Tab-separated table of C-alpha atoms in Angstrom:
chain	number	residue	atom	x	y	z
U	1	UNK	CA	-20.264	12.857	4.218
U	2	UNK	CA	-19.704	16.245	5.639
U	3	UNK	CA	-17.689	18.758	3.073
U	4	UNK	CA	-13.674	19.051	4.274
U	5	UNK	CA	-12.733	23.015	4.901
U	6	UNK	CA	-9.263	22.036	5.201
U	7	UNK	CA	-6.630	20.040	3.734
U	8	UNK	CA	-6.966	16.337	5.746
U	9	UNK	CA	-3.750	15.133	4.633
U	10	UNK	CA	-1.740	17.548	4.653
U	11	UNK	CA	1.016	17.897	7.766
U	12	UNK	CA	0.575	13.997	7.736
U	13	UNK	CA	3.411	11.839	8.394
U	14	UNK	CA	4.062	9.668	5.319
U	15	UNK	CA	4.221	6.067	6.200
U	16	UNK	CA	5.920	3.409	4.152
U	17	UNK	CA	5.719	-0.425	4.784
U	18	UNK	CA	8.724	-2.387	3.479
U	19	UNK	CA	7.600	-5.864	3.507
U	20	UNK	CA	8.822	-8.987	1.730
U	21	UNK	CA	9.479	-12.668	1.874
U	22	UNK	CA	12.605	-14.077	4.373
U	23	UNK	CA	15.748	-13.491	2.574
U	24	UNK	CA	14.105	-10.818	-0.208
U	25	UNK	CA	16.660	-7.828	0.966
U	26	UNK	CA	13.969	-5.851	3.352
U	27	UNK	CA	17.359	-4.241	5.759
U	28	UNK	CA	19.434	-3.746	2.703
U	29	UNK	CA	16.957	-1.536	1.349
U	30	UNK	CA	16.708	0.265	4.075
U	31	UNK	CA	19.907	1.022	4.315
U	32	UNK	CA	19.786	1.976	0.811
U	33	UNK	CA	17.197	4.871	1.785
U	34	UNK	CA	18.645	5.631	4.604
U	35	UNK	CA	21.794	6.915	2.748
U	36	UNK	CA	20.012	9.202	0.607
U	37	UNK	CA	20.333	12.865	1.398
U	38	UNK	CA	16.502	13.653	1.396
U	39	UNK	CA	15.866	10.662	4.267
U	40	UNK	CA	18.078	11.912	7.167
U	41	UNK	CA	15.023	12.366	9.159
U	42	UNK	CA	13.513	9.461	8.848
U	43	UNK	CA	11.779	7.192	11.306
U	44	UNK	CA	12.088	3.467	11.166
U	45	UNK	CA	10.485	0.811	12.587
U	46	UNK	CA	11.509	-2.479	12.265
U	47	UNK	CA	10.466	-5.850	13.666
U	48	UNK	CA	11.770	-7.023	17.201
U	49	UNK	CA	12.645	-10.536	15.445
U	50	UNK	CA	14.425	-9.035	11.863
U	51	UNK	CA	16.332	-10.725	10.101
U	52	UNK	CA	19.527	-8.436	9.685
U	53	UNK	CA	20.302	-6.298	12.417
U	54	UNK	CA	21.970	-2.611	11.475
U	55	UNK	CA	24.034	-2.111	14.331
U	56	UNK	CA	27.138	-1.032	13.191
U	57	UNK	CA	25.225	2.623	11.824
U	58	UNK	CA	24.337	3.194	15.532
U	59	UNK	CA	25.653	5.593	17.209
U	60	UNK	CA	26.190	5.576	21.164
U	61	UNK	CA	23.115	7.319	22.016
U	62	UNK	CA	20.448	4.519	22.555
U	63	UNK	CA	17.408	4.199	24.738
U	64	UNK	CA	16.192	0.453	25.323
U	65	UNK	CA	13.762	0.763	22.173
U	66	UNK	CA	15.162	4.120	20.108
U	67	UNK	CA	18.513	4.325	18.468
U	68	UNK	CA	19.701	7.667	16.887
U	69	UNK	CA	21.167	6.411	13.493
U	70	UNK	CA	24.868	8.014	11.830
U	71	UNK	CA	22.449	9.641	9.732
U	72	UNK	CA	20.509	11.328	11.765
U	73	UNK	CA	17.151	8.769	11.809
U	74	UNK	CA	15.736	7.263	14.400
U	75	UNK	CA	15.517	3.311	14.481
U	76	UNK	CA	12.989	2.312	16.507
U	77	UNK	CA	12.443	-1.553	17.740
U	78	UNK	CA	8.816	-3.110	18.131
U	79	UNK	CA	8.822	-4.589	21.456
U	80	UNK	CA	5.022	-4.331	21.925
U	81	UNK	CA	2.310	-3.832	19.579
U	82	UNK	CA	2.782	-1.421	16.043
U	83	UNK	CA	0.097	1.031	17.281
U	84	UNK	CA	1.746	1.465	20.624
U	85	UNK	CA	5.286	1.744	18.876
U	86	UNK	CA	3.521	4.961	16.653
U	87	UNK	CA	1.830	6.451	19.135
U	88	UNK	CA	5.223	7.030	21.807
U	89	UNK	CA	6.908	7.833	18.707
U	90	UNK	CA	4.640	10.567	17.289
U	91	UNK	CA	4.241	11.978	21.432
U	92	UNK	CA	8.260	11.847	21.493
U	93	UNK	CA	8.674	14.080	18.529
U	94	UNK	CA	5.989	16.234	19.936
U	95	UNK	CA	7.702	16.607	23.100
U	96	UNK	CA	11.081	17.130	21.390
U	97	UNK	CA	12.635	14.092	23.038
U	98	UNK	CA	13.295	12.810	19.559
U	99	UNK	CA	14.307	14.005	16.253
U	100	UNK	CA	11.475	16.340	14.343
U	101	UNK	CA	11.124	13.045	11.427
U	102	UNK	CA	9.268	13.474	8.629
U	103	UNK	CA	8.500	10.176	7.311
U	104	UNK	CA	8.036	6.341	8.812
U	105	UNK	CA	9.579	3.133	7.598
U	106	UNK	CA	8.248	0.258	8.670
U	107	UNK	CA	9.809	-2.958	8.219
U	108	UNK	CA	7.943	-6.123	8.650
U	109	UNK	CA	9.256	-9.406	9.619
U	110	UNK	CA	9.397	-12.098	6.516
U	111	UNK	CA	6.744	-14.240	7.332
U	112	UNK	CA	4.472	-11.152	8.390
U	113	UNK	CA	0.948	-10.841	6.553
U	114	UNK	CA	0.949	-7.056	5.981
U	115	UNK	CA	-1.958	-6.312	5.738
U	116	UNK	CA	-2.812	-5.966	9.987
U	117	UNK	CA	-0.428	-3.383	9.293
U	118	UNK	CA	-3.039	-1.335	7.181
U	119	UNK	CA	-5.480	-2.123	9.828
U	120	UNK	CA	-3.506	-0.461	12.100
U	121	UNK	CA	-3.595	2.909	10.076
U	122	UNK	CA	-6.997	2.371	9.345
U	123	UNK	CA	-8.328	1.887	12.375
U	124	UNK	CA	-6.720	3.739	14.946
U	125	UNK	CA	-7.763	7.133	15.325
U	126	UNK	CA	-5.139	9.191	16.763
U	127	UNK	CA	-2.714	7.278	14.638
U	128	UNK	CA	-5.228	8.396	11.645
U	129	UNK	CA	-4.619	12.219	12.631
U	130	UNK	CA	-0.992	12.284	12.450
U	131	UNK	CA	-0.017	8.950	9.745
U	132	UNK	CA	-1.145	8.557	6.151
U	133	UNK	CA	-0.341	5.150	4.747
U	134	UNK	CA	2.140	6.532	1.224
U	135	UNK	CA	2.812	2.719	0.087
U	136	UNK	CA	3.272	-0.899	0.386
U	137	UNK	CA	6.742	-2.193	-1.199
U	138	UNK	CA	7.329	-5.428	-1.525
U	139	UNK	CA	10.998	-6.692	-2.163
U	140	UNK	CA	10.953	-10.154	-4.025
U	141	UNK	CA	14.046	-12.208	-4.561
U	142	UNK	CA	14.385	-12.847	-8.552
U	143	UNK	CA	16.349	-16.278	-6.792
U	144	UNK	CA	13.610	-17.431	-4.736
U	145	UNK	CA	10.758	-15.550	-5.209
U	146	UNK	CA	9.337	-18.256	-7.640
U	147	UNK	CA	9.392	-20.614	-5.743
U	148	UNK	CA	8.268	-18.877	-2.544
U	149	UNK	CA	4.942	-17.488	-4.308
U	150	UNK	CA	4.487	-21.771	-5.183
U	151	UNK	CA	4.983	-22.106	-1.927
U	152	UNK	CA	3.856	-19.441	0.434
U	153	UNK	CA	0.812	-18.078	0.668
U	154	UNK	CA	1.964	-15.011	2.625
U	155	UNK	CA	4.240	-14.652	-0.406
U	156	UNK	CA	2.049	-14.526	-2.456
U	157	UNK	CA	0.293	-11.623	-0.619
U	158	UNK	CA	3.128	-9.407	0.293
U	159	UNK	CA	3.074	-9.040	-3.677
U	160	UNK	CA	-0.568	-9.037	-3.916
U	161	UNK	CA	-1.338	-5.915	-1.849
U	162	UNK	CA	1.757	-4.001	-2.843
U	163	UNK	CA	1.979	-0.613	-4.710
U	164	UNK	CA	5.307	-1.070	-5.623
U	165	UNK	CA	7.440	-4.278	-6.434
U	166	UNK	CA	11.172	-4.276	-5.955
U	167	UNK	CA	12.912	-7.447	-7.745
U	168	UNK	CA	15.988	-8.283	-6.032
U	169	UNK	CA	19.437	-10.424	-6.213
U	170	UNK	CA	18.697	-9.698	-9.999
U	171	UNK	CA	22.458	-9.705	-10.628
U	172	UNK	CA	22.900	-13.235	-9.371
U	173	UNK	CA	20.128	-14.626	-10.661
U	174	UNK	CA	19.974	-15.999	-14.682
U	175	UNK	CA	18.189	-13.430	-16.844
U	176	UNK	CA	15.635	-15.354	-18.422
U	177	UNK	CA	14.674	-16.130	-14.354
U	178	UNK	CA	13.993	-12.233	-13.445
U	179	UNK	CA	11.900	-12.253	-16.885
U	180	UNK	CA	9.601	-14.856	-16.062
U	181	UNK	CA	9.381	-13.572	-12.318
U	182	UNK	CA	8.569	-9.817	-13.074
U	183	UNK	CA	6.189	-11.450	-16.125
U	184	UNK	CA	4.087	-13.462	-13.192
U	185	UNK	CA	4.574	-10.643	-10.856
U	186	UNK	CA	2.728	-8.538	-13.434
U	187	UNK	CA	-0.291	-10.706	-13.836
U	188	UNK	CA	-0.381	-10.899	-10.254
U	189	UNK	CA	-0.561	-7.385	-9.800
U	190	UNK	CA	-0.926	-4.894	-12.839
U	191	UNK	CA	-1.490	-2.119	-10.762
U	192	UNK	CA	1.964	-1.808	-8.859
U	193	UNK	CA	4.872	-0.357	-10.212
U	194	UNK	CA	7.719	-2.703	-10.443
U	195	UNK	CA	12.092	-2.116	-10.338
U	196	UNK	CA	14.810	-4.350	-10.822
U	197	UNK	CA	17.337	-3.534	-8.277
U	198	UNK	CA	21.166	-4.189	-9.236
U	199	UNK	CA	23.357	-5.213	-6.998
U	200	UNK	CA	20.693	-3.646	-4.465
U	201	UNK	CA	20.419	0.077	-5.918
U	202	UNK	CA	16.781	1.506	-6.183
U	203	UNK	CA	15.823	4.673	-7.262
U	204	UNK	CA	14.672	6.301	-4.222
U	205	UNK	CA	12.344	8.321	-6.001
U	206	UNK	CA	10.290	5.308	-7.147
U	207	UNK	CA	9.520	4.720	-3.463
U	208	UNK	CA	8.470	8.005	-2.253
U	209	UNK	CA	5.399	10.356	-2.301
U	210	UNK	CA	3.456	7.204	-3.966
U	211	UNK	CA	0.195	7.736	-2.406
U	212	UNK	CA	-2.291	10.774	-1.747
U	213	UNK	CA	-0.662	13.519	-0.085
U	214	UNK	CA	-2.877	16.473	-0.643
U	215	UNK	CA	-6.545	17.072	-1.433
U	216	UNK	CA	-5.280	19.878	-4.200
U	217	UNK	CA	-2.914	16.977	-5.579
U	218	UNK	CA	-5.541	15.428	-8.365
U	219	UNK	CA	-2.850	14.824	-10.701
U	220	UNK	CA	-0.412	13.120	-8.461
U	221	UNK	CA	-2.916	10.337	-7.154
U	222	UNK	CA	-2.146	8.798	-11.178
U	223	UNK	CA	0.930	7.543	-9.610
U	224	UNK	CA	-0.786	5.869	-6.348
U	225	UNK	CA	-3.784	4.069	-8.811
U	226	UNK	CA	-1.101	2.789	-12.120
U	227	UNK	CA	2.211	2.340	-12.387
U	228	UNK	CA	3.997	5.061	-13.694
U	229	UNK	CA	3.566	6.299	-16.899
U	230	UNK	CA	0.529	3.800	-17.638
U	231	UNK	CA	-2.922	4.083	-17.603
U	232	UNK	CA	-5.818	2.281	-15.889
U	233	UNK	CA	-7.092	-0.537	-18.480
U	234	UNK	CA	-10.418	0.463	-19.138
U	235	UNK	CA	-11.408	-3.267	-19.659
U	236	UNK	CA	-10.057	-4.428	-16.329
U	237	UNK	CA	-7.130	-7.274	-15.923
U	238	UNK	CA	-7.882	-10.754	-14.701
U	239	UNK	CA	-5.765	-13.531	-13.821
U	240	UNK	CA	-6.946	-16.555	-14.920
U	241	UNK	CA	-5.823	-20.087	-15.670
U	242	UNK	CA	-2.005	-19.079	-16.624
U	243	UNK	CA	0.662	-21.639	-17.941
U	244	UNK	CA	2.962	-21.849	-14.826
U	245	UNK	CA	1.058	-20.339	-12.135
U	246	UNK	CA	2.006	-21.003	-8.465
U	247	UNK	CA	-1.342	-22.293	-6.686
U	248	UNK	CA	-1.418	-19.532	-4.379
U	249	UNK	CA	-0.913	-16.852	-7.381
U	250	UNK	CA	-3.705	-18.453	-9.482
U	251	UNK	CA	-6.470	-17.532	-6.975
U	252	UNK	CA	-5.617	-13.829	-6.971
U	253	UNK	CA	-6.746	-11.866	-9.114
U	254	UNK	CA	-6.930	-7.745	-10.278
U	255	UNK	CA	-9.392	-5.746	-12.063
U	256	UNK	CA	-10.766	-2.064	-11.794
U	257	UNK	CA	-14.277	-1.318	-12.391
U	258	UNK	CA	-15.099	1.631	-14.045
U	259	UNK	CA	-18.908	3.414	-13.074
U	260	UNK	CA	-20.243	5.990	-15.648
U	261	UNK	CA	-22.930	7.303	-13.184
U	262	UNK	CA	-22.117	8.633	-10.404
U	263	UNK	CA	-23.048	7.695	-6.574
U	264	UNK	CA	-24.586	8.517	-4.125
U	265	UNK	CA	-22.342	8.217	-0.533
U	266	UNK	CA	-25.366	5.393	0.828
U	267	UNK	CA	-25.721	3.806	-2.483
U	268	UNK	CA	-21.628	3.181	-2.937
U	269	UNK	CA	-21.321	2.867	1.242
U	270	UNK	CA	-23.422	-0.122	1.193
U	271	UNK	CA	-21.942	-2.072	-1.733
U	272	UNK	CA	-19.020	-1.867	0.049
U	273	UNK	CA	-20.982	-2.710	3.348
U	274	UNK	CA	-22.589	-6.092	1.586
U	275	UNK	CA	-19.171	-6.607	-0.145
U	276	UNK	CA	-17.319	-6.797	3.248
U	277	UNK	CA	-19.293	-8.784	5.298
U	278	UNK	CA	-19.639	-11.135	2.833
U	279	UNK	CA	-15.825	-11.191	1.607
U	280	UNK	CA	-14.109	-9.256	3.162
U	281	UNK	CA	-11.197	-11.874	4.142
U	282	UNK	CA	-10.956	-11.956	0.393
U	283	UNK	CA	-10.346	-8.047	-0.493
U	284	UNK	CA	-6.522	-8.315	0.127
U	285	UNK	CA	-6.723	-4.363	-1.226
U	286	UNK	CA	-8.994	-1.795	-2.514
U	287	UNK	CA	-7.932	1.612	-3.811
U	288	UNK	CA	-9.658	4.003	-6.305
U	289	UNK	CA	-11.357	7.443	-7.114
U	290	UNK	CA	-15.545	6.998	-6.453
U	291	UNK	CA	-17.522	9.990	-8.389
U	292	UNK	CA	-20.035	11.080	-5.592
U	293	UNK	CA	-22.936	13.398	-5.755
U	294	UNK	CA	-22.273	16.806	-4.408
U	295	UNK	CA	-18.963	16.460	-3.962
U	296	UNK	CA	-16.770	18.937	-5.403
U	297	UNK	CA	-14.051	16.192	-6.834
U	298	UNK	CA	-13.158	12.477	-6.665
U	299	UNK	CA	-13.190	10.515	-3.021
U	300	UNK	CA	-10.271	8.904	-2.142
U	301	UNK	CA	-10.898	5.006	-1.131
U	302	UNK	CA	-8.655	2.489	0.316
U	303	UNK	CA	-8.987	-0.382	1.995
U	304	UNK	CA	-7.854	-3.870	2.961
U	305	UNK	CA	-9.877	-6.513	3.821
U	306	UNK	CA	-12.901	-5.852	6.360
U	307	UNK	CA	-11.267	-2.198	7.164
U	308	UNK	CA	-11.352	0.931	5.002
U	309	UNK	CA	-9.749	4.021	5.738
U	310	UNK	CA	-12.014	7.741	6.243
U	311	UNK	CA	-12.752	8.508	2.807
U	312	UNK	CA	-10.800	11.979	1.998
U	313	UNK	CA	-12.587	14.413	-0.985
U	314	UNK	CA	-10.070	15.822	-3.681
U	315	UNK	CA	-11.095	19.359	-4.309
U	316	UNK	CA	-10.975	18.743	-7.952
U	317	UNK	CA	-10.910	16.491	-10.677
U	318	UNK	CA	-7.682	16.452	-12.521
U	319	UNK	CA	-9.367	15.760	-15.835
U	320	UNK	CA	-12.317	15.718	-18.001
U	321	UNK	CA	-12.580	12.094	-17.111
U	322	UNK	CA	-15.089	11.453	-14.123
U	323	UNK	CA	-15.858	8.325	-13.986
U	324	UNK	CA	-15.143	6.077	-11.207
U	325	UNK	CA	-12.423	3.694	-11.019
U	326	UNK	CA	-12.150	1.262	-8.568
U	327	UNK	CA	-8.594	-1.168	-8.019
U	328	UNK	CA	-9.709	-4.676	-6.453
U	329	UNK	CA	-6.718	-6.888	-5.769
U	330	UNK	CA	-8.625	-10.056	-4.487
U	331	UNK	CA	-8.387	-13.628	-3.390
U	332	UNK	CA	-10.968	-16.164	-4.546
U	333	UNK	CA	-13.290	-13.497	-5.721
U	334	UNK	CA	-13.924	-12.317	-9.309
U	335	UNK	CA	-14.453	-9.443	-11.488
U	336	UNK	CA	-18.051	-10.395	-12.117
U	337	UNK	CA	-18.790	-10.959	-9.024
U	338	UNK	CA	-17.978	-7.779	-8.001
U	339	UNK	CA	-19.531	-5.920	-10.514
U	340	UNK	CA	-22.481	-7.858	-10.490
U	341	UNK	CA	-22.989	-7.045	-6.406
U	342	UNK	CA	-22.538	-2.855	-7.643
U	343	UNK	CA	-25.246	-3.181	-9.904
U	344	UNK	CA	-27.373	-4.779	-8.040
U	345	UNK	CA	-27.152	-2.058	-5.142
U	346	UNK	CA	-26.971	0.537	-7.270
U	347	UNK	CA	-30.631	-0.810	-9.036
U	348	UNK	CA	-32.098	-1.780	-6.025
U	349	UNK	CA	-30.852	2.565	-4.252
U	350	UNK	CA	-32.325	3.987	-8.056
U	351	UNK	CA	-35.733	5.643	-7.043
U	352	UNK	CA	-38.702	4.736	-8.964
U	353	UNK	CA	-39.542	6.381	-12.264
């Protein structure tokens, strides 16, 4: 892994993915962002096939897939394929036939799996140059979220893979109903933040500059691995047999492993190798911090299913701590199994003594 001379992230376009179940509040949201002062050059893309449309904040000026929003953004429809959508966008802005945005929303479609969407970052190239994925949110509806995660299995993963959980419709929903919800959201997924949004107010803040945004920025990637304000359990968390569970729920499970020694780049490369070819439909996400040899500070992982992103190289640790720490939000796939495959590579890449 050949030693970075520059900053790789930054000048990146932050992209956010705004996903969530039919009915969760996705284009209310939006709009919700869209009104703050810091977002008026913003990019969104949203699906084709959306639920709510946003017309009446167009203006007149209008191409048959661009619209210049009253605020200044640029809405932008999917009429072909995601990577296709980015790519005119990103050569439009170049060109200076669009607004000079600064950020992308996506906006998936209800029933959309997200994570192609991550593949999409991951494995396009050019798209790789000028993107960087900042976070998954994932709006659930504290009315009939419950009973979509019993349900739906695409529910189930729109929560699953997110880094930050937005409970809506809290205000017309009983109390003791958001409780339980955010409770089994939170064994679901201990690693993303979660807000209750009343009467369909977020905190913008909680949804932006989430993820890695600059190799010199050790401290801020605290934010991207925990929730805010929290630390990384040291023992992992596991979802188990739980009173209540939905069926699709009780096969996910989240853990983070934590390596004393550090790694080599072949020895950690092919655990990951043998991990995704062997279950790699079953890694819904992977994000963490990986202490390799010769590097100067922590590598930046992340990855969904069969696809990881470049690794990026930190410049510095941002504390005392090195070990590595590794989130695993997975589907039919245990901590132990995990951990046992690691140790096995790692014994088996150990040089005789």
């Amino acid at each position: 892994m050949p030693a970075q001379a520059r900053d790789v992230l930054a000048g990146k376009l932050p992209v956010t993915l705004i996903t969530g179940f039919l009915g969760s509040g996705k284009t209310t949201l939006l709009k919700r962002l869209l009104r703050d002062p810091g977002m008026n050059r913003a990019a969104v893309i949203i699906n084709e096939f959306g639920e709510v449309g946003i017309d009446h904040e167009l203006l007149a000026s209008s191409s048959e897939s661009m619209t210049l929003l009253s605020n200044g953004c640029l809405c932008c429809a999917v009429r072909t394929d995601l990577q296709e959508t980015m790519r005119e966008l990103f050569i439009k802005r170049r060109a200076g036939e669009v607004i000079d945005f600064d950020r992308v929303f996506i906006e998936t479609s209800g029933l959309a799996d997200p994570v192609p969407v991550l593949h999409t970052l991951q494995t396009d190239g050019m798209l790789g140059a000028q993107y960087r994925l900042d976070c998954v949110v994932t709006l659930v509806d504290a009315v009939n979220g419950a009973r979509n995660l019993d349900d739906t299995p695409e529910a189930a993963k729109q929560a699953a893979v997110a880094d930050r959980i937005v409970i809506t419709k809290s205000d017309i929903a009983p109390p003791a109903a958001v409780a339980e919800l955010e409770a089994r959201l939170q064994r679901m997924n201990p690693y993303a933040a979660r807000m209750i949004a009343v009467n369909g107010e977020v905190d913008v803040a909680f949804l932006r500059d989430v993820g890695p945004r600059s190799t010199r920025d050790a401290k801020g990637i605290d934010r991207w691995l925990a929730p805010s304000g929290a630390s990384l359990p040291t023992d992992g968390a596991y979802l188990g047999e739980r009173v209540r569970a939905g069926a699709h729920d009780a096969s996910i499970r989240s853990f983070c492993l934590w390596f004393e020694k550090p790694f080599t780049w072949d020895s950690f490369s092919a655990a990951v190798q043998v991990l995704t070819s062997l279950r790699g439909s079953d890694l819904l996400r992977v994000k963490g911090l990986v202490n390799v040899v010769g590097e100067p500070g922590p590598v930046v992982v992340q990855g969904a299913q069969h696809v990881f992103h470049p690794p990026v190289t930190l410049e510095a640790w941002a504390s005392e701590d090195r070990r590595s720490r590794i989130v695993f939000i997975t589907r039919n796939l245990s901590r132990e199994s995990v951990e046992s495959l690691f140790a096995v590579v790692g014994t088996l890449a150990a040089p005789l003594t």
